Amino acid sequence: MGKKWLYKGVIAALLVVVALAGCSSGAEKSPEAKVPNGKEAAPKPQSEEVTLTALLDNNATFPYSKDWPIWKWIKEKTEVSLNVQTPSGKLSDTLNLVMASGNLPDMMYMSGRRDSNKYGDQGALENILDHVDQMPNLKKWMEQYPEEAKAALSADGKMYMFPNQGFGETNRMIWLYREDVFKKNGLTVPQTYEELHQVLKKLKALYPDSYPLSMRFGQIPDEMMANLTTNFGSGTDVYYNFDEKKWKFGPTEDNYKAMVSMWHTFYKEGLIPPDFLSIQTKQWQDVMSTGQSFITIDYISRVDFFNNAMRKDNPEYSLQFMAPPAGLPGMKQQNPYFQYLEGGLTVASTSKHKEDIMKYMDFFYSEEGRTLSSWGKEGETYTEENGQKKFKPEFTDVTEMRKETGLQTSGTYTWIDYNAHLSLFSPDLKKAYEEAAKYDLPAMQPKPAFTDAENEILSVTGEAVKKFREENFSKFVLGTRSLDEWSKYVEEINGLGVQKLINTYDAALKRVEQTKLEPK
């Protein structure tokens, strides 16, 4: 049975490759327009209509449709149409087959920069910076968002994927608490971890069968650790300390130790579930919806996710934003920076229509392109009054809006005005976004690209260090290893090659800092 399904999956992916190969000769320009007397029409301000081939990703929530109005609106502004193919299975599998075939579409969506840098280094993708002088909007955008632009660079300073900004807001993570339970019991929202400890103990006394603090640690451990370490002014792994302007290793710092100690206390006192390290999404949803837990950490959209579902039977249910508690006295209250998105469009080096593609993509970095990608078309999806945009009344839900219009789906954006999404959120979620921004870190962690040799270090040494760190975090929290052995733990983990990792990140960042965002 397994072989049969595997065979079907390969065939399905190959069909996409064949379909792409059939149209991989690139863009086709439409016949020149004629006026009734037979003379050629006056030249248009842009090139004649163009059709480009594209491999885009698909999403089960809003599957690709050629009939989405977004394609028509983009064509009206750019005179470009896309002949789109989507993978029937995993995008990564289809990309591998397409690359192996040598018949590449003009543009390909890739979900991460590691893929685009890999294929770019192999010569399959075009260096976008070679064309930046012909892309005035992108050039201006990179001046406005230099960190996002540099995060899109490869190890040798080339740019194989179009950078993006704005849509990463969907990845924002926050602390959340049951406001209704706090109000009912006269509890004060904690500002520090010590205050958190005290309020958890009060909740435990009020609800003896509960575990007041819970999170889906087993589902997204890296994200959870990033929240905890940021609260204590440290890092999950190698991280950039903006105050000291250098890379450091969080899991050997005193602040990290203080974080581990506090979570050991939570565990020992029954304030978190005994299996908190392995809790998956379904388990977590159950305890948060049945009054077994009252404080959590997760994506900001969970405000509406829980409130909309739970208020049908319990109108008093109220899950709200909670300011991140400061780990130690005098520390800032901060959330980790997750407001970025790695995926984007790439350009095949074999395309015969690179100039058309670059002109097309440059539109998306203009204010006009940003508005179209975010709000759609004025009069059809939104109205504007006194400088304020708002969706038409028929659009009340972000997911349904995207399903119907195709807005913010694969291949339709680079730069997003996230106020478009905010306008459709509930008052609770809007307030959460407004409050969360007050606790942002000063900047996104640098995301330098690595050479093959550096990636080898990260894969071998980095994974060994990560595994040891995870094992010992568990041991310290559960009490199977005493914190009295902290110095020994630090010596052990350093012996696995921590300094080599720090040096690797340092070398990669210095390359990025020396790179100019201009043609190579």
C-alpha positions as a printed Julia matrix, in Angstrom:
520×3 Matrix{Float64}:
   0.0    0.0     0.0
   2.85   2.41    0.92
   4.63   1.82   -2.41
   1.42   2.38   -4.31
   0.85   5.77   -2.73
   4.52   6.71   -3.17
   4.25   5.83   -6.85
   1.15   7.99   -7.23
   2.89  10.89   -5.47
   5.88  10.73   -7.82
   3.63  10.55  -10.87
   1.62  13.56   -9.64
   4.79  15.59   -9.15
   6.09  14.54  -12.57
   2.85  15.73  -14.17
   3.54  19.19  -12.76
   7.05  19.06  -14.23
   5.67  18.04  -17.62
   3.09  20.83  -17.48
   5.8   23.35  -16.61
   8.06  22.04  -19.33
   5.3   22.59  -21.84
   5.25  26.29  -21.05
   8.82  26.84  -19.9
   9.86  28.69  -23.02
   8.92  31.71  -20.97
   6.82  34.76  -21.57
   4.76  35.32  -24.67
   3.89  38.82  -25.77
   0.47  39.43  -27.22
   0.08  40.62  -30.83
   0.58  44.34  -31.21
  -2.62  46.31  -30.71
  -4.13  47.84  -33.86
  -6.43  50.84  -34.25
  -9.38  50.6   -36.7
  -7.51  52.27  -39.59
  -4.85  49.57  -39.46
  -2.13  51.72  -37.93
  -0.32  50.62  -34.82
  -1.73  51.93  -31.55
   0.23  54.54  -29.64
   2.96  53.0   -27.48
   1.83  52.05  -23.99
   3.71  53.38  -20.99
   4.8   49.81  -20.15
   5.6   46.84  -22.38
   2.92  44.98  -24.32
   0.95  42.32  -22.49
   3.13  39.49  -21.25
   2.44  35.98  -19.96
   4.98  34.47  -17.6
   5.13  30.91  -16.32
   5.18  30.35  -12.57
   5.31  27.51  -10.07
   3.44  28.72   -6.98
   2.68  27.07   -3.68
  -0.81  25.88   -2.76
  -2.64  26.2     0.52
  -5.4   23.88    1.69
  -7.22  26.76    3.38
  -7.4   28.85    0.21
  -6.42  26.6    -2.73
  -5.19  28.35   -5.87
  -7.81  29.52   -8.36
  -7.16  31.02  -11.78
 -10.46  32.87  -11.37
  -9.38  34.89   -8.35
  -9.88  38.59   -9.13
  -6.38  39.39   -7.83
  -4.93  38.11  -11.11
  -7.13  40.48  -13.11
  -6.22  43.44  -10.91
  -2.5   42.7   -11.18
  -2.78  42.39  -14.95
  -4.57  45.76  -15.16
  -1.62  47.42  -13.41
   1.3   45.5   -14.9
   0.06  44.1   -18.23
   1.36  40.72  -17.04
  -0.51  37.43  -16.68
   0.81  34.32  -14.98
   0.47  30.81  -16.39
   0.42  29.08  -13.01
   1.16  25.51  -11.97
   0.93  24.29   -8.38
   2.38  21.16   -6.76
   0.01  18.27   -6.09
   2.13  17.25   -3.1
   4.97  18.92   -1.28
   6.42  22.03   -2.91
   9.96  20.9    -2.06
   9.49  17.59   -3.92
   8.15  19.35   -7.01
  11.01  21.87   -6.94
  13.56  19.06   -6.85
  11.96  17.41   -9.88
  11.66  20.69  -11.77
  15.32  21.48  -11.12
  16.37  18.01  -12.21
  14.38  18.35  -15.44
  16.17  21.54  -16.45
  12.89  22.95  -17.77
  12.3   25.8   -15.37
   9.32  28.16  -15.33
  10.12  31.88  -15.36
   9.36  32.23  -11.65
   9.19  29.8    -8.74
   7.91  30.26   -5.21
  10.2   28.85   -2.51
   9.29  28.55    1.15
  12.73  29.33    2.57
  15.93  31.16    1.69
  18.0   28.07    2.27
  16.36  26.56   -0.84
  16.74  29.7    -2.93
  20.37  30.13   -1.9
  21.09  26.46   -2.67
  19.57  26.59   -6.14
  21.05  30.03   -6.74
  24.55  28.8    -5.91
  23.97  25.99   -8.41
  23.3   28.59  -11.11
  19.57  27.88  -11.48
  18.36  31.27  -10.19
  18.97  34.83  -11.26
  20.72  37.31   -8.97
  18.08  40.01   -8.47
  20.72  42.58   -7.48
  22.07  42.46  -11.04
  18.85  44.19  -12.1
  18.25  46.55   -9.2
  19.24  49.63  -11.22
  16.21  48.93  -13.4
  13.97  48.49  -10.33
  13.49  51.94   -8.75
  10.75  50.8    -6.36
  12.76  47.85   -5.01
  15.81  50.08   -4.66
  13.83  52.58   -2.59
  12.24  49.75   -0.57
  15.66  48.3     0.32
  16.73  51.71    1.63
  13.6   51.73    3.81
  13.98  48.11    5.0
  17.74  47.36    4.94
  17.57  44.53    7.5
  14.85  42.67    5.59
  16.82  43.16    2.38
  20.09  41.9     3.88
  18.28  38.89    5.35
  17.51  37.87    1.76
  21.2   37.75    0.74
  23.13  34.56    0.06
  26.53  33.84    1.58
  28.28  35.46   -1.38
  26.13  38.6    -1.24
  23.67  37.77   -4.0
  19.88  37.96   -3.79
  18.02  35.01   -5.27
  14.64  35.58   -3.61
  12.53  38.73   -3.59
  12.39  40.01    0.01
   9.13  40.75    1.78
   7.79  42.83    4.64
   4.52  43.13    6.53
   2.95  39.7     6.25
   5.25  38.34    8.93
   2.92  39.99   11.46
   0.87  36.8    11.29
   3.74  35.05   13.11
   3.68  37.36   16.16
   3.62  35.45   19.47
   2.37  36.75   22.8
   1.44  35.82   26.36
  -2.32  35.32   26.88
  -4.48  35.09   29.99
  -8.08  34.43   30.97
  -9.22  37.94   31.79
 -12.64  36.73   32.97
 -11.08  34.35   35.51
  -8.72  37.06   36.78
 -11.56  39.56   37.21
 -13.81  37.02   38.9
 -11.13  36.29   41.51
  -9.71  39.79   41.88
  -6.3   38.79   40.52
  -3.72  41.27   39.22
  -1.99  40.68   35.9
   1.69  39.86   36.63
   4.47  42.13   35.39
   7.4   39.97   36.49
   8.09  36.25   36.79
   7.94  36.45   40.56
   4.48  38.03   40.3
   3.61  35.32   37.78
   4.72  32.7    40.3
   2.48  34.19   42.97
  -0.6   34.46   40.74
  -0.12  30.88   39.53
  -0.11  29.69   43.13
  -3.33  31.61   43.81
  -4.98  30.06   40.74
  -3.84  26.61   41.84
  -5.42  27.18   45.25
  -8.67  28.37   43.68
  -8.74  25.54   41.11
  -6.86  22.59   42.68
  -7.33  20.3    39.67
  -5.87  22.85   37.26
  -2.4   23.48   35.9
  -2.67  27.28   35.64
   0.11  27.71   33.04
   0.22  25.54   29.92
   1.58  25.75   26.4
   2.11  23.47   23.42
   5.79  22.91   24.09
   5.8   19.55   22.33
   4.47  21.09   19.1
   6.65  24.18   18.75
   9.55  23.84   21.25
  11.89  26.3    19.52
   9.28  29.05   19.53
   8.42  28.39   23.16
  12.07  28.51   24.22
  12.51  31.78   22.34
   9.71  33.32   24.39
  11.1   32.11   27.71
  14.69  33.14   27.05
  13.67  36.56   25.7
  11.71  37.19   28.91
  15.0   36.67   30.77
  17.14  38.75   28.39
  18.95  35.72   27.0
  18.75  33.45   23.96
  17.77  29.91   23.05
  21.02  29.27   21.2
  23.59  31.56   19.61
  21.96  35.0    19.55
  22.99  38.56   18.78
  23.17  40.86   21.81
  22.36  44.33   20.47
  23.56  46.09   23.62
  27.0   44.48   23.47
  26.98  44.28   19.66
  28.21  40.71   19.54
  27.06  37.09   19.3
  26.58  35.21   22.55
  25.38  31.78   23.63
  22.27  31.95   25.79
  22.15  28.48   27.42
  25.29  29.1    29.49
  24.31  32.53   30.82
  23.22  33.28   34.37
  19.93  34.71   33.12
  19.2   31.45   31.31
  19.94  29.58   34.53
  17.47  31.85   36.36
  14.83  31.01   33.75
  15.45  27.27   34.14
  15.27  27.58   37.92
  11.91  29.35   37.76
  10.43  26.71   35.46
  11.72  24.0    37.8
   9.78  25.73   40.58
   6.64  25.83   38.43
   6.99  22.11   37.75
   7.75  21.15   41.37
   4.7   23.08   42.64
   2.29  21.61   40.09
   1.72  24.94   38.34
   2.41  23.47   34.88
   1.32  20.04   33.56
   3.7   17.18   34.4
   3.99  16.4    30.67
   4.29  20.06   29.6
   7.36  19.36   27.44
   5.44  16.99   25.18
   2.01  18.7    24.98
   0.66  18.87   21.44
  -1.87  21.3    19.98
  -5.02  19.26   20.66
  -4.11  18.67   24.32
  -3.33  22.34   24.79
  -6.57  23.47   23.17
  -8.5   21.15   25.48
  -6.97  22.5    28.7
  -7.33  26.12   27.56
 -10.98  25.67   26.63
 -12.1   23.65   29.67
 -10.83  25.81   32.51
  -7.83  23.63   33.3
  -5.29  26.32   32.34
  -5.53  30.1    32.44
  -2.24  31.5    31.12
  -0.38  30.51   27.95
   1.93  31.62   25.14
   0.99  31.28   21.48
   0.35  33.08   18.19
  -1.6   36.28   18.56
  -4.47  35.04   16.37
  -5.39  32.64   19.19
  -7.28  35.56   20.77
 -10.06  35.23   18.21
  -9.55  31.49   17.77
 -10.57  30.75   21.36
 -12.96  33.63   22.03
 -15.05  33.07   18.92
 -15.42  29.35   19.64
 -15.88  29.47   23.41
 -18.31  32.39   23.68
 -21.0   30.41   21.9
 -21.54  28.41   25.09
 -19.77  30.65   27.61
 -20.28  34.36   26.8
 -18.01  35.34   29.69
 -14.96  33.54   28.25
 -12.25  36.12   27.54
  -8.71  35.24   26.46
  -6.7   38.44   26.14
  -3.22  39.78   25.51
  -0.92  39.75   28.54
   2.25  41.81   28.68
   5.3   39.52   28.8
   6.58  39.19   32.37
  10.1   40.43   33.02
  12.31  37.53   34.06
  14.24  39.4    36.75
  13.79  42.71   38.59
  14.81  45.69   36.47
  14.54  43.78   33.17
  12.47  45.03   30.26
   9.25  43.24   29.4
   9.88  41.9    25.88
   8.53  39.39   23.41
  10.72  37.65   20.81
  10.72  39.0    17.26
   8.84  36.58   15.02
   7.38  39.16   12.64
   9.16  37.95    9.52
   8.41  35.59    6.66
  11.02  33.67    4.69
   9.17  32.53    1.58
   9.12  34.36   -1.73
   9.44  34.34   -5.5
  12.61  33.53   -7.41
  13.58  33.97  -11.07
  14.97  31.2   -13.25
  18.38  32.03  -14.71
  17.23  30.35  -17.94
  14.26  32.68  -18.41
  14.36  34.64  -21.64
  12.23  37.38  -20.12
  14.14  38.6   -17.1
  13.58  42.25  -17.98
   9.8   41.72  -18.06
   9.92  39.83  -14.75
  11.95  42.5   -12.99
   9.63  45.24  -14.2
   6.65  43.17  -13.07
   8.07  42.45   -9.62
   9.17  46.06   -9.13
   5.49  47.05   -9.12
   4.93  45.14   -5.88
   7.47  47.36   -4.09
   5.56  50.54   -4.95
   2.9   52.07   -2.7
   0.37  51.28   -5.41
   1.49  47.66   -5.49
   1.4   47.44   -1.71
  -2.17  48.75   -1.65
  -3.3   46.35   -4.36
  -1.67  43.36   -2.65
  -3.15  44.3     0.71
  -6.59  45.75    0.03
  -7.43  44.75   -3.54
  -9.15  47.19   -5.89
 -10.86  50.35   -4.72
 -14.6   50.14   -5.27
 -14.56  46.36   -5.58
 -13.04  45.25   -2.28
 -12.47  48.46   -0.33
 -13.42  52.11   -0.07
 -11.37  55.07    1.13
 -12.6   58.11    3.0
 -10.46  60.86    4.53
  -7.36  58.76    3.86
  -8.75  55.74    5.72
  -9.26  52.48    3.84
 -11.84  49.9     4.86
 -13.09  46.71    3.28
 -16.59  46.71    1.85
 -19.28  45.3     4.17
 -19.38  41.91    2.45
 -15.85  41.2     3.71
 -15.9   40.42    7.44
 -13.34  37.62    7.85
  -9.69  37.57    6.73
  -9.65  33.9     5.7
 -12.87  34.16    3.71
 -11.65  37.38    2.09
  -8.46  35.63    0.94
 -10.42  32.61   -0.32
 -12.7   34.83   -2.37
 -10.18  37.32   -3.77
  -6.81  35.55   -3.74
  -5.27  38.47   -1.83
  -2.09  37.59    0.06
  -1.8   34.14   -1.49
   1.32  32.63   -3.03
   2.8   34.86   -5.73
   0.53  37.87   -5.16
   2.55  40.01   -2.77
   5.92  41.07   -1.41
   5.08  44.15    0.65
   1.92  44.14    2.77
  -0.02  46.79    4.66
  -1.05  44.68    7.62
  -3.69  47.24    8.57
  -5.81  45.5     5.94
  -5.92  42.37    8.1
  -6.31  44.36   11.3
  -9.4   46.06    9.91
 -11.21  42.69    9.82
 -10.13  41.5    13.25
 -12.26  41.64   16.37
 -11.78  44.54   18.83
 -10.02  42.08   21.17
  -7.47  41.06   18.54
  -6.95  44.63   17.33
  -6.21  45.65   20.89
  -3.79  42.73   21.26
  -1.82  43.92   18.22
  -1.73  47.49   19.52
  -0.48  46.37   22.93
   1.96  43.73   21.64
   3.9   46.26   19.58
   4.86  48.05   22.81
   6.94  45.03   23.86
   8.85  44.39   20.64
  12.59  43.86   20.7
  14.49  46.79   19.15
  15.23  44.82   15.99
  14.98  41.49   14.27
  17.8   39.07   15.04
  20.34  39.13   12.17
  19.77  36.28    9.73
  23.01  35.87    7.78
  23.3   33.23    5.09
  25.96  30.57    5.55
  28.48  28.95    3.22
  28.43  25.18    2.65
  31.27  24.77    5.13
  29.44  26.85    7.72
  26.22  24.91    7.18
  28.19  21.74    7.83
  29.29  23.16   11.2
  25.73  24.13   12.04
  24.43  20.7    11.01
  26.97  18.69   12.99
  28.18  20.82   15.89
  25.01  22.89   16.07
  22.72  19.87   16.27
  24.89  18.21   18.9
  24.8   21.35   21.04
  21.03  21.75   20.55
  20.33  18.14   21.52
  22.44  18.46   24.67
  20.79  21.75   25.58
  17.28  20.33   25.13
  18.07  17.21   27.15
  19.49  19.2    30.03
  16.72  21.8    30.02
  14.33  18.89   30.53
  16.49  17.36   33.25
  16.9   20.6    35.18
  13.2   21.49   34.99
  12.0   18.01   35.92
  14.57  17.75   38.68
  16.39  14.69   37.39
  19.55  16.81   37.31
  20.28  19.27   40.09
  21.0   22.89   39.3
  23.95  22.47   41.64
  25.61  20.86   38.6
  25.18  24.01   36.47
  28.9   24.72   36.22
  29.54  21.17   35.09
  26.76  21.47   32.49
  28.31  24.71   31.17
  31.69  23.0    30.84
  30.11  20.03   29.06
  28.12  22.03   26.52
  31.02  24.39   25.81
  33.13  21.3    25.11
  30.77  20.36   22.28
  31.87  23.38   20.23
  29.89  26.42   21.38
  32.71  28.84   20.5
  32.91  27.35   17.01
  29.22  28.17   16.55
  29.68  31.73   17.79
  32.62  32.2    15.41
  30.53  30.85   12.52
  27.71  33.33   13.13
  30.19  36.15   13.59
  31.93  35.45   10.28
  28.61  35.18    8.43
  27.3   38.46    9.83
  30.52  40.32    9.01
  30.11  39.22    5.38
  26.58  40.61    5.32
  27.64  43.89    6.9
  30.32  44.32    4.24
  27.88  43.59    1.42
  26.37  46.46   -0.52
  22.84  46.12   -1.89
  23.87  46.71   -5.48
  24.73  44.67   -8.6
  27.48  42.12   -8.0
